[in-house]
mmCIF file of C-alpha atoms and ligand atoms in Angstrom:
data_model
loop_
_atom_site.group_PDB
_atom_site.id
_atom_site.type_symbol
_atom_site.label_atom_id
_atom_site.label_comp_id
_atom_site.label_asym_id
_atom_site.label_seq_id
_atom_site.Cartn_x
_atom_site.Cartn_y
_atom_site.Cartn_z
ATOM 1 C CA UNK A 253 22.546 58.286 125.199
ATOM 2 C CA UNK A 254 20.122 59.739 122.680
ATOM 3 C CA UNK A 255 19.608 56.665 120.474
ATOM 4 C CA UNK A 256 16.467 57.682 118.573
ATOM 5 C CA UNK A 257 18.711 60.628 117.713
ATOM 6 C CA UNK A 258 21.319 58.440 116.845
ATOM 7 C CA UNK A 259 18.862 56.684 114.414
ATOM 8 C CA UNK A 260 17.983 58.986 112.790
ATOM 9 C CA UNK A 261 21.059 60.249 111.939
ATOM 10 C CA UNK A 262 21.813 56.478 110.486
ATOM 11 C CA UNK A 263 18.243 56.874 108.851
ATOM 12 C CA UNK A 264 19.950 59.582 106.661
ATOM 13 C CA UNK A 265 23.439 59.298 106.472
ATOM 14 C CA UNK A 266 22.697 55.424 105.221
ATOM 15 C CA UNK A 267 19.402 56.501 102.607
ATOM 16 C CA UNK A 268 22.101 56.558 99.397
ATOM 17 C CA UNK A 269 23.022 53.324 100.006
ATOM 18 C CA UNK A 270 19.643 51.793 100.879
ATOM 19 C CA UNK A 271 18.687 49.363 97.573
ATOM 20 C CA UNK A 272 22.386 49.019 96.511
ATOM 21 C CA UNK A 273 23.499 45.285 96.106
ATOM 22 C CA UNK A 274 20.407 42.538 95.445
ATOM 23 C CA UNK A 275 17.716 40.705 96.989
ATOM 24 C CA UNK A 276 18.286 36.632 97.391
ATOM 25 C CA UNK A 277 16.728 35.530 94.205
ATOM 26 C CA UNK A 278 17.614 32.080 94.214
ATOM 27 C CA UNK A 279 14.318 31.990 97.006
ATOM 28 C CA UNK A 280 11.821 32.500 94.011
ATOM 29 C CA UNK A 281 9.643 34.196 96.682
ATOM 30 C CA UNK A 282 12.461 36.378 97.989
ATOM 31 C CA UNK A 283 13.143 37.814 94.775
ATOM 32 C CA UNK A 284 9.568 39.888 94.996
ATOM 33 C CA UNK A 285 10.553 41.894 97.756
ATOM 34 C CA UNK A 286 10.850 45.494 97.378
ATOM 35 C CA UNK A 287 14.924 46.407 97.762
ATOM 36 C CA UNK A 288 14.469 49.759 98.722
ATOM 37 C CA UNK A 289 12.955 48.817 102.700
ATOM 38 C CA UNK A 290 14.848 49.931 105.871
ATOM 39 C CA UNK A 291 14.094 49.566 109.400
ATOM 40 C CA UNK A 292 16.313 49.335 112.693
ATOM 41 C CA UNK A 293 14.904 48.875 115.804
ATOM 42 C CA UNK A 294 17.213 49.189 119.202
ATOM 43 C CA UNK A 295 15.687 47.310 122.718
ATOM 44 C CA UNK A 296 17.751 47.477 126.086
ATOM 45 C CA UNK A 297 18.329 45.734 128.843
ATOM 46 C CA UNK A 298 16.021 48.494 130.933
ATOM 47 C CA UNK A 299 12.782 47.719 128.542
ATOM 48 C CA UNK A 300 13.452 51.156 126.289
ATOM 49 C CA UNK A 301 12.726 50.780 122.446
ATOM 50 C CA UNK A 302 13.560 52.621 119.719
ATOM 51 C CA UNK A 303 13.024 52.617 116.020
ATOM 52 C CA UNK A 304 13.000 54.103 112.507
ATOM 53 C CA UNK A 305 11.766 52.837 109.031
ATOM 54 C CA UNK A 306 9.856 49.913 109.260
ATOM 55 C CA UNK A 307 10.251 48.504 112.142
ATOM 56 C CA UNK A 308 6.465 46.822 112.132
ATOM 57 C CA UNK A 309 7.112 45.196 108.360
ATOM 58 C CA UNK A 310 7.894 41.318 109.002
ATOM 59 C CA UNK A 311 10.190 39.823 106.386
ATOM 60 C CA UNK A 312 11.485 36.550 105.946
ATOM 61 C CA UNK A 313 14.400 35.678 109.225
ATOM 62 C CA UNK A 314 16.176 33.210 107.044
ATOM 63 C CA UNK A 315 19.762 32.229 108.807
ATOM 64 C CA UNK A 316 18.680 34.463 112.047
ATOM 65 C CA UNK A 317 16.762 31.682 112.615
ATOM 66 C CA UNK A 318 20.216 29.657 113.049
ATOM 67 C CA UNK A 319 20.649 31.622 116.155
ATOM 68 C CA UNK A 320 17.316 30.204 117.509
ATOM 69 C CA UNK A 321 17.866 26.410 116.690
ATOM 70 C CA UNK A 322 21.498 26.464 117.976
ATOM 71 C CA UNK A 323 20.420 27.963 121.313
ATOM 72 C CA UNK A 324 18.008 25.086 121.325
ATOM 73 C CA UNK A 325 20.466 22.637 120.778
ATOM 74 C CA UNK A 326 23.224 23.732 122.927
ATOM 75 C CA UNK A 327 20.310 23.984 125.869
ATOM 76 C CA UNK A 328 19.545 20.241 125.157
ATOM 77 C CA UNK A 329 23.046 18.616 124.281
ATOM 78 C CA UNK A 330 25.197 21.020 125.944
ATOM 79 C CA UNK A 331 29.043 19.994 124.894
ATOM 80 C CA UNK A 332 27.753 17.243 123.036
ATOM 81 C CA UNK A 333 26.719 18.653 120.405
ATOM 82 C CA UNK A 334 30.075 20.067 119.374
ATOM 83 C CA UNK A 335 30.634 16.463 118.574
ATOM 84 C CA UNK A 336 28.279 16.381 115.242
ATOM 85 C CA UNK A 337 29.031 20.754 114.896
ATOM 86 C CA UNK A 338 32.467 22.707 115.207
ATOM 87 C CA UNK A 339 32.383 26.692 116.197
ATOM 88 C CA UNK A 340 35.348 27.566 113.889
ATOM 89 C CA UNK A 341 35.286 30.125 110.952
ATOM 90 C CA UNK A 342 34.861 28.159 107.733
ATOM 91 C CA UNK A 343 36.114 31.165 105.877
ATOM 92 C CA UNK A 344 33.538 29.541 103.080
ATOM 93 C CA UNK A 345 29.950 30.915 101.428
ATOM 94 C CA UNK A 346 27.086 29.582 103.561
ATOM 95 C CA UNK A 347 25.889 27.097 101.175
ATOM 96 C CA UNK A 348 29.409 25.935 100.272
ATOM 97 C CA UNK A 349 29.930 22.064 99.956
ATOM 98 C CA UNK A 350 33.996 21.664 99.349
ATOM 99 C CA UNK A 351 34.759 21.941 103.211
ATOM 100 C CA UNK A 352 32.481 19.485 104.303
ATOM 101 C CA UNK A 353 33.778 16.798 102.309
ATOM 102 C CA UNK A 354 37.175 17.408 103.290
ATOM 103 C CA UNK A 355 36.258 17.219 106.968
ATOM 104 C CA UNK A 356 34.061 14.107 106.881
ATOM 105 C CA UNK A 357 30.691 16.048 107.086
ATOM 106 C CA UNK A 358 31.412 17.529 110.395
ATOM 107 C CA UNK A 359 30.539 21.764 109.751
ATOM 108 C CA UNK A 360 32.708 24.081 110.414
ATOM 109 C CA UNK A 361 29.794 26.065 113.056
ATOM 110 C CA UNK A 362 26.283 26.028 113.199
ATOM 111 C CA UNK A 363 25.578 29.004 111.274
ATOM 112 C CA UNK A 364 26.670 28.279 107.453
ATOM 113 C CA UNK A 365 23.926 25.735 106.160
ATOM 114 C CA UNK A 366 25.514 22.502 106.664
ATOM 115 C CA UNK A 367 26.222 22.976 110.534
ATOM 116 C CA UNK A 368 22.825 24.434 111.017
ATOM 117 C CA UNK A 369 21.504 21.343 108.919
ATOM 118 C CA UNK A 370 22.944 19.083 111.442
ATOM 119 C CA UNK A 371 21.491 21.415 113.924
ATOM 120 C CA UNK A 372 17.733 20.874 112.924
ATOM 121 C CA UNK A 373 18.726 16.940 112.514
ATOM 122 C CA UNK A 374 19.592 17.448 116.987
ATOM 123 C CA UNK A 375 16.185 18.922 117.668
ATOM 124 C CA UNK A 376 14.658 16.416 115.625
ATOM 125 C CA UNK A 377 16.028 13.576 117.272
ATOM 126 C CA UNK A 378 15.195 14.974 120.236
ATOM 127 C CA UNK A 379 11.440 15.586 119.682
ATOM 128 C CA UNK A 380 11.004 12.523 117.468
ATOM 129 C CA UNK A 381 8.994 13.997 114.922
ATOM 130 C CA UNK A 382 9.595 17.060 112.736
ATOM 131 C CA UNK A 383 6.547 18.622 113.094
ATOM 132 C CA UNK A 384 7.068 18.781 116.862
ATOM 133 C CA UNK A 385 10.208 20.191 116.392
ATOM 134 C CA UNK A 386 8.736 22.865 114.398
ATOM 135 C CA UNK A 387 6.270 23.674 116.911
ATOM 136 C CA UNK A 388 8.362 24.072 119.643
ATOM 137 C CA UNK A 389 10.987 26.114 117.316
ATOM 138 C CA UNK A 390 8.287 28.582 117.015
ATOM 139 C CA UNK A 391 7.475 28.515 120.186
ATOM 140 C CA UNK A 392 10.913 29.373 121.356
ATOM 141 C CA UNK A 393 10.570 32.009 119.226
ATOM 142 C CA UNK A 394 7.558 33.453 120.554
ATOM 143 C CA UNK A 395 8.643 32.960 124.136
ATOM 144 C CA UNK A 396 12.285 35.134 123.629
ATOM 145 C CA UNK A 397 10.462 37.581 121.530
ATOM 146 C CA UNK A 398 7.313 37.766 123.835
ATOM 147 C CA UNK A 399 5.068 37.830 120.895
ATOM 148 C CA UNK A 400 2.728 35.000 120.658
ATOM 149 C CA UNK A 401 1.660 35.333 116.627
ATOM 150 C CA UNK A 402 5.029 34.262 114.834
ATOM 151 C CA UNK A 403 4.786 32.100 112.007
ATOM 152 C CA UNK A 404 6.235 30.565 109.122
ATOM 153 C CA UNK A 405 5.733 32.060 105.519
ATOM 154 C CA UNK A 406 4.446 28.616 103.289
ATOM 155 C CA UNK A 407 5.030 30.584 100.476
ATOM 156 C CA UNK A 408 8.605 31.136 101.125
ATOM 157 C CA UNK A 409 8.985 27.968 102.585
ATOM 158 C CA UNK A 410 7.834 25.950 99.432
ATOM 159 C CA UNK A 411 9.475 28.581 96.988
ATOM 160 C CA UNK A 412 12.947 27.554 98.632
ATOM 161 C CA UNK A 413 11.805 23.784 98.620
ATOM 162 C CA UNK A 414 11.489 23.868 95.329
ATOM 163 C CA UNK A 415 14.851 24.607 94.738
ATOM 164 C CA UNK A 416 16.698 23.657 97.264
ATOM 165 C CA UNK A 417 18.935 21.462 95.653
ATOM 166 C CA UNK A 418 22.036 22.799 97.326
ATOM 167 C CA UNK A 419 21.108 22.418 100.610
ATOM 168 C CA UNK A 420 19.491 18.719 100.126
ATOM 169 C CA UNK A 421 23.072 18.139 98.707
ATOM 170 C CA UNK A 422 24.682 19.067 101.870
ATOM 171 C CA UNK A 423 22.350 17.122 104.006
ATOM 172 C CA UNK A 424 22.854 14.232 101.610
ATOM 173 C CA UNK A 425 26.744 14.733 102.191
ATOM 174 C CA UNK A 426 26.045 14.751 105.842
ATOM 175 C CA UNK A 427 24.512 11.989 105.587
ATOM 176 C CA UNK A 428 27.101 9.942 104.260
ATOM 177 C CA UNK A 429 29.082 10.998 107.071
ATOM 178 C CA UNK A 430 26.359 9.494 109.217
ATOM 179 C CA UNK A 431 26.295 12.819 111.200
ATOM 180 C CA UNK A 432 22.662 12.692 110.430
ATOM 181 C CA UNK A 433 20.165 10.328 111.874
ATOM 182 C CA UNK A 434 16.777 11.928 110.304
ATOM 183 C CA UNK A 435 15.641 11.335 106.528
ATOM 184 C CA UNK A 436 17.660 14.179 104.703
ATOM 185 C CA UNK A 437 14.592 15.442 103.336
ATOM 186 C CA UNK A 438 12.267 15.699 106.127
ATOM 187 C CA UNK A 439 15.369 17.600 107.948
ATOM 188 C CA UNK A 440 16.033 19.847 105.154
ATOM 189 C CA UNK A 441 12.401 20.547 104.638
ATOM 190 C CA UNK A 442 12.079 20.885 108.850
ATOM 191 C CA UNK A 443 15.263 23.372 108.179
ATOM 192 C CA UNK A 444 13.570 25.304 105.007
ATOM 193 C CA UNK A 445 10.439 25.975 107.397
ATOM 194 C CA UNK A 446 12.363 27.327 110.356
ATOM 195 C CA UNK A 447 14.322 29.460 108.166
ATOM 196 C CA UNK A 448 10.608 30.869 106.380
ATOM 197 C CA UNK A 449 9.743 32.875 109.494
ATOM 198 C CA UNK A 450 8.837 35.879 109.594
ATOM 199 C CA UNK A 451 9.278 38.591 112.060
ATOM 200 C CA UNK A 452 9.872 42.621 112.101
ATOM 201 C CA UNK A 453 12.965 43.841 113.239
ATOM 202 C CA UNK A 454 11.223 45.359 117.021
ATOM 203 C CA UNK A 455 10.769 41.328 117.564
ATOM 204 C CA UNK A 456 14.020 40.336 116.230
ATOM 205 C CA UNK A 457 15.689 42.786 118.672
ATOM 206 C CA UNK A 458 13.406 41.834 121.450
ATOM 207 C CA UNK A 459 14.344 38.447 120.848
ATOM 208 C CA UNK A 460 18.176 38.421 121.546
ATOM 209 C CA UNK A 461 17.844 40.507 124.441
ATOM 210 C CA UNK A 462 18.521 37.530 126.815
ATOM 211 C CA UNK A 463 22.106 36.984 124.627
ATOM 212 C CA UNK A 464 22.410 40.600 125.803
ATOM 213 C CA UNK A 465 21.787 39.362 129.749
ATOM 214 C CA UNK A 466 23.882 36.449 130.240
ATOM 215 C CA UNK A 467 21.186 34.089 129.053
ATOM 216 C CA UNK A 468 17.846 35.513 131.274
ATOM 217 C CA UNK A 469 15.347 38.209 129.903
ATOM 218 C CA UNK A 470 16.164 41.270 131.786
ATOM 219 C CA UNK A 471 12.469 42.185 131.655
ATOM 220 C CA UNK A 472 10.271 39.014 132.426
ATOM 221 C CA UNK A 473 13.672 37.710 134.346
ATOM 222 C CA UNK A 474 12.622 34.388 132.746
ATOM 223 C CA UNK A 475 16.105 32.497 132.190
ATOM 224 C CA UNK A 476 16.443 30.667 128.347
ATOM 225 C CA UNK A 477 20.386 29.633 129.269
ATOM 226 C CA UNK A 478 23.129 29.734 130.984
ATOM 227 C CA UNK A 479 25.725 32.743 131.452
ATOM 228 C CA UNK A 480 28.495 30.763 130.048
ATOM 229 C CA UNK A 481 26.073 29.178 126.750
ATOM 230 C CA UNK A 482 25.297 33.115 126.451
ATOM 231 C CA UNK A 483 28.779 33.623 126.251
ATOM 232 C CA UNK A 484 29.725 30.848 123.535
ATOM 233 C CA UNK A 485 26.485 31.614 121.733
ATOM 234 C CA UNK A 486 28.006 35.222 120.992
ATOM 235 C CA UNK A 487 31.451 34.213 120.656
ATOM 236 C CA UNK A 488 29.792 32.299 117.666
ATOM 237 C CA UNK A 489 28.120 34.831 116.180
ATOM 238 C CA UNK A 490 31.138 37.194 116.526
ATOM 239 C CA UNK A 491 33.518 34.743 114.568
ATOM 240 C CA UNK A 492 30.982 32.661 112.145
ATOM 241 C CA UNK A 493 27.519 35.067 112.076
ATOM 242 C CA UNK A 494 28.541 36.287 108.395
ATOM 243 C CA UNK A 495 29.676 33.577 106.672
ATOM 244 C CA UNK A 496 32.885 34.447 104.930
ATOM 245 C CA UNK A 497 32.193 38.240 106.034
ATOM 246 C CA UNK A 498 32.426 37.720 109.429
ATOM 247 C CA UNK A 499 36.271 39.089 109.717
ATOM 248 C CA UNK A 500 35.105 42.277 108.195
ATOM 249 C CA UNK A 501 31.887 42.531 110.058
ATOM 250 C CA UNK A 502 33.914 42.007 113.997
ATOM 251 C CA UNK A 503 36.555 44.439 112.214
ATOM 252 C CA UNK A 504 33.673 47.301 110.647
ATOM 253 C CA UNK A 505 30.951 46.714 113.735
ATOM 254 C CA UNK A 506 32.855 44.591 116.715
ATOM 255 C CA UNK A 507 29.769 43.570 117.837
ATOM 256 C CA UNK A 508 28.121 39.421 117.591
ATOM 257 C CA UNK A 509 25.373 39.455 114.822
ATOM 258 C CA UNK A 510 23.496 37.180 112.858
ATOM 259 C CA UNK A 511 22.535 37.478 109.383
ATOM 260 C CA UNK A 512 20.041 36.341 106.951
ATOM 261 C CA UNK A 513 19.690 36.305 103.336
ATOM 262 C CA UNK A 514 16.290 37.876 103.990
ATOM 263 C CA UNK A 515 18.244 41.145 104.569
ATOM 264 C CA UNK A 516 18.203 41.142 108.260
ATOM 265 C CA UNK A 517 20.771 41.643 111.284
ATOM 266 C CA UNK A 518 20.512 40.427 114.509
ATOM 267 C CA UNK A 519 23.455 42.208 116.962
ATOM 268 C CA UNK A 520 24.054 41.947 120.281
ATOM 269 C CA UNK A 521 25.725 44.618 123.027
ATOM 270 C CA UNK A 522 26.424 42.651 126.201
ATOM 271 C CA UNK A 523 24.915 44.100 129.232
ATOM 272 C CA UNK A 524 23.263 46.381 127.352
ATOM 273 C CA UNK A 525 20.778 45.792 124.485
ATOM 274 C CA UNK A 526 19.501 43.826 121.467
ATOM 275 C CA UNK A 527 19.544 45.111 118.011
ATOM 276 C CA UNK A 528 17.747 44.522 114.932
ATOM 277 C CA UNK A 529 18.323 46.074 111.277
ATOM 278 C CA UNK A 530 16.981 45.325 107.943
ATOM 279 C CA UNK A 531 16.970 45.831 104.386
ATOM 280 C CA UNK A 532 16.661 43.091 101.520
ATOM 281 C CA UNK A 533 19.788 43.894 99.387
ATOM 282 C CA UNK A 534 22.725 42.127 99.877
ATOM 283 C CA UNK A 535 26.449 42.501 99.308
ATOM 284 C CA UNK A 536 27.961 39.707 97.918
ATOM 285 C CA UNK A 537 28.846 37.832 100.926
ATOM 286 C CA UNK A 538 24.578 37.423 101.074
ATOM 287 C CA UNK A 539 24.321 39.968 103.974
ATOM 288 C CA UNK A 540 22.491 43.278 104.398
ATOM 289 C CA UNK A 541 24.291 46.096 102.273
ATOM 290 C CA UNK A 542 22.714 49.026 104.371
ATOM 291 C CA UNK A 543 22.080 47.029 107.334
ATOM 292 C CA UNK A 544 25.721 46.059 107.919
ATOM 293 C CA UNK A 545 26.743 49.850 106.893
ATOM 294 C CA UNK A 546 24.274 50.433 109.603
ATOM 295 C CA UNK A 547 25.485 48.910 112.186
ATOM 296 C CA UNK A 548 28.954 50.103 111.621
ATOM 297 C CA UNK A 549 27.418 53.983 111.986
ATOM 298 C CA UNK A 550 25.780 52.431 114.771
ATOM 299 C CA UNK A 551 29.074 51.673 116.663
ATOM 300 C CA UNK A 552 31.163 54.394 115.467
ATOM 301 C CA UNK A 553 28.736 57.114 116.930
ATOM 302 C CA UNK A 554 27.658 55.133 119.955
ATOM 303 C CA UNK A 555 31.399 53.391 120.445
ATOM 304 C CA UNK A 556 29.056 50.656 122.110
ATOM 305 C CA UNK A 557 31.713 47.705 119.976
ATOM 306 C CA UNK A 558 33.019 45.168 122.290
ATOM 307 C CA UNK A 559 36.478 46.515 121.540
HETATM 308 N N1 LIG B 613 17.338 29.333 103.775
HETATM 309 C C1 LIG B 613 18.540 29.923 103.248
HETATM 310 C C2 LIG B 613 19.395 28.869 102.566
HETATM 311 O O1 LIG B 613 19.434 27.775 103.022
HETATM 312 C C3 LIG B 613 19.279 30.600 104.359
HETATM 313 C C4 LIG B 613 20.557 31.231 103.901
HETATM 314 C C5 LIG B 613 20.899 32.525 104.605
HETATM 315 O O2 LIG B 613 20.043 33.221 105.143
HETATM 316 N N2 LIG B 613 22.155 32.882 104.525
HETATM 317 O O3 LIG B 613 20.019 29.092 101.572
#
């Protein structure tokens, strides 16, 4: 197929709407970022790349970076972990609190706040120290995305410390629950960091190309997890990747994806390729406006859904 032809056409069938919605301002820092940015970048399973816009520009990952930390944790706890973290739609905003105190501070899934909260707490416990942890987060992330230099914003990091009472509340509620054995600050501070990376949208597809390959990079044949963790890993992002959108996105797109309120999208086409779109304004669910449009031209032209 020709997908840089295919891009392009997205490029300018999806320009009006590039801009529309907002950029996340309750991230001081995230708030400065210029709404009017695009960039998709395509990688398959054969090593071919594609790309339009600005596919070099790194911007802040945000929730993608759920994907990353919940691969870790399934790799180290396996079914355990579903113990402490559900995989159901919670049908709720991502920062939402009601649900959790209805159901004894177990989350819903590991991609709204909460469950990815708990997440974090896993790897911490695990590596005994939360610098450690975020050392060997990043270094997960450099390994899938075979690029060495990825780091954490501090700016954006501290900007979303600084008002982060929402999420401290959760971890507090969590807490609680005792479904969390770290200090609720150092995990929510561990979580703020992971979610401050930054990363351009030829990494981000780069990096989910092994979700693409039953768990092992088709290219350096190095193998991250297991076909069937692959398999629930997706199955998660299908049903809980966008929050309270994630009906409409599996209805619009019908592919797994990962969003962050940085503005990018993280999809997946099994057997086939990873895919990576971004730009900062959001619709009101907190996901890309043009990016999920997007992806929806992306799998109408291609019909590369799962469906
Ligand atoms: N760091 C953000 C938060 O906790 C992540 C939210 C998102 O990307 N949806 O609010």
């Amino acid at each position: 197929m020709e997908y840089q032809k295919i891009l392009e056409e997205i490029y300018r069938e999806i320009k009006p709407e590039i801009g529309r919605g907002k950029v996340a301002d309750y991230i001081p820092e995230l708030a400065k970022v210029d709404p009017g940015q695009f960039a998709m970048s395509i990688v398959t399973v054969e090593g071919k790349s594609y790309n339009i816009g600005e596919t070099k520009k790194r911007f802040s990952i945000q929730s993608i970076s759920k994907l990353f930390t919940f691969t870790m944790a399934l790799k180290m706890y396996s079914k355990e972990l579903y113990k402490r973290v559900g995989v159901e739609p919670s049908g709720s905003p991502f920062n939402s609190l009601v649900q959790l105190e209805y159901e004894h501070g177990i989350p819903r899934n590991p991609f709204i706040n909460a469950g990815a909260i708990v997440v974090t707490d896993s790897l911490i416990d695990h590596y005994k120290d939360e610098f450690i942890t975020l050392e060997n987060i990043l270094n997960f992330i450099r390994a899938i995305s075979t690029t060495p230099d990825i780091n954490i914003n501090p700016y954006v990091a501290k900007s979303e410390m600084e008002h982060g009472y929402r999420n401290r509340a959760l971890a507090n509620l969590i807490k609680s629950f005792d479904n969390l054995h770290s200090d609720p600050v150092v995990c929510v501070e561990t979580y703020f960091k992971h979610c401050a990376v930054e990363m351009n949208t030829q990494e981000l597809a780069r990096s989910v190309l092994f979700l693409a390959n039953r768990g092992t990079d088709p290219i350096t044949k190095k193998r991250f997890i297991t076909p069937t963790q692959a398999k629930r890993i997706n199955a998660v992002m299908l049903t809980c990747g966008h929050y309270d959108a994630s009906g409409e996105f599996a209805f619009h797109v019908g592919l797994p994806g990962k969003s962050g309120v940085g503005g990018g999208i993280v999809a997946v086409v099994p057997g086939k390729m990873g895919i990576c779109v971004w730009s900062p304004a959001l619709n009101r669910y907190g996901n890309s406006h043009a990016g999920t449009l997007a992806l929806e031209l992306f799998t109408q032209k291609t019909k590369l859904s799962i469906f």
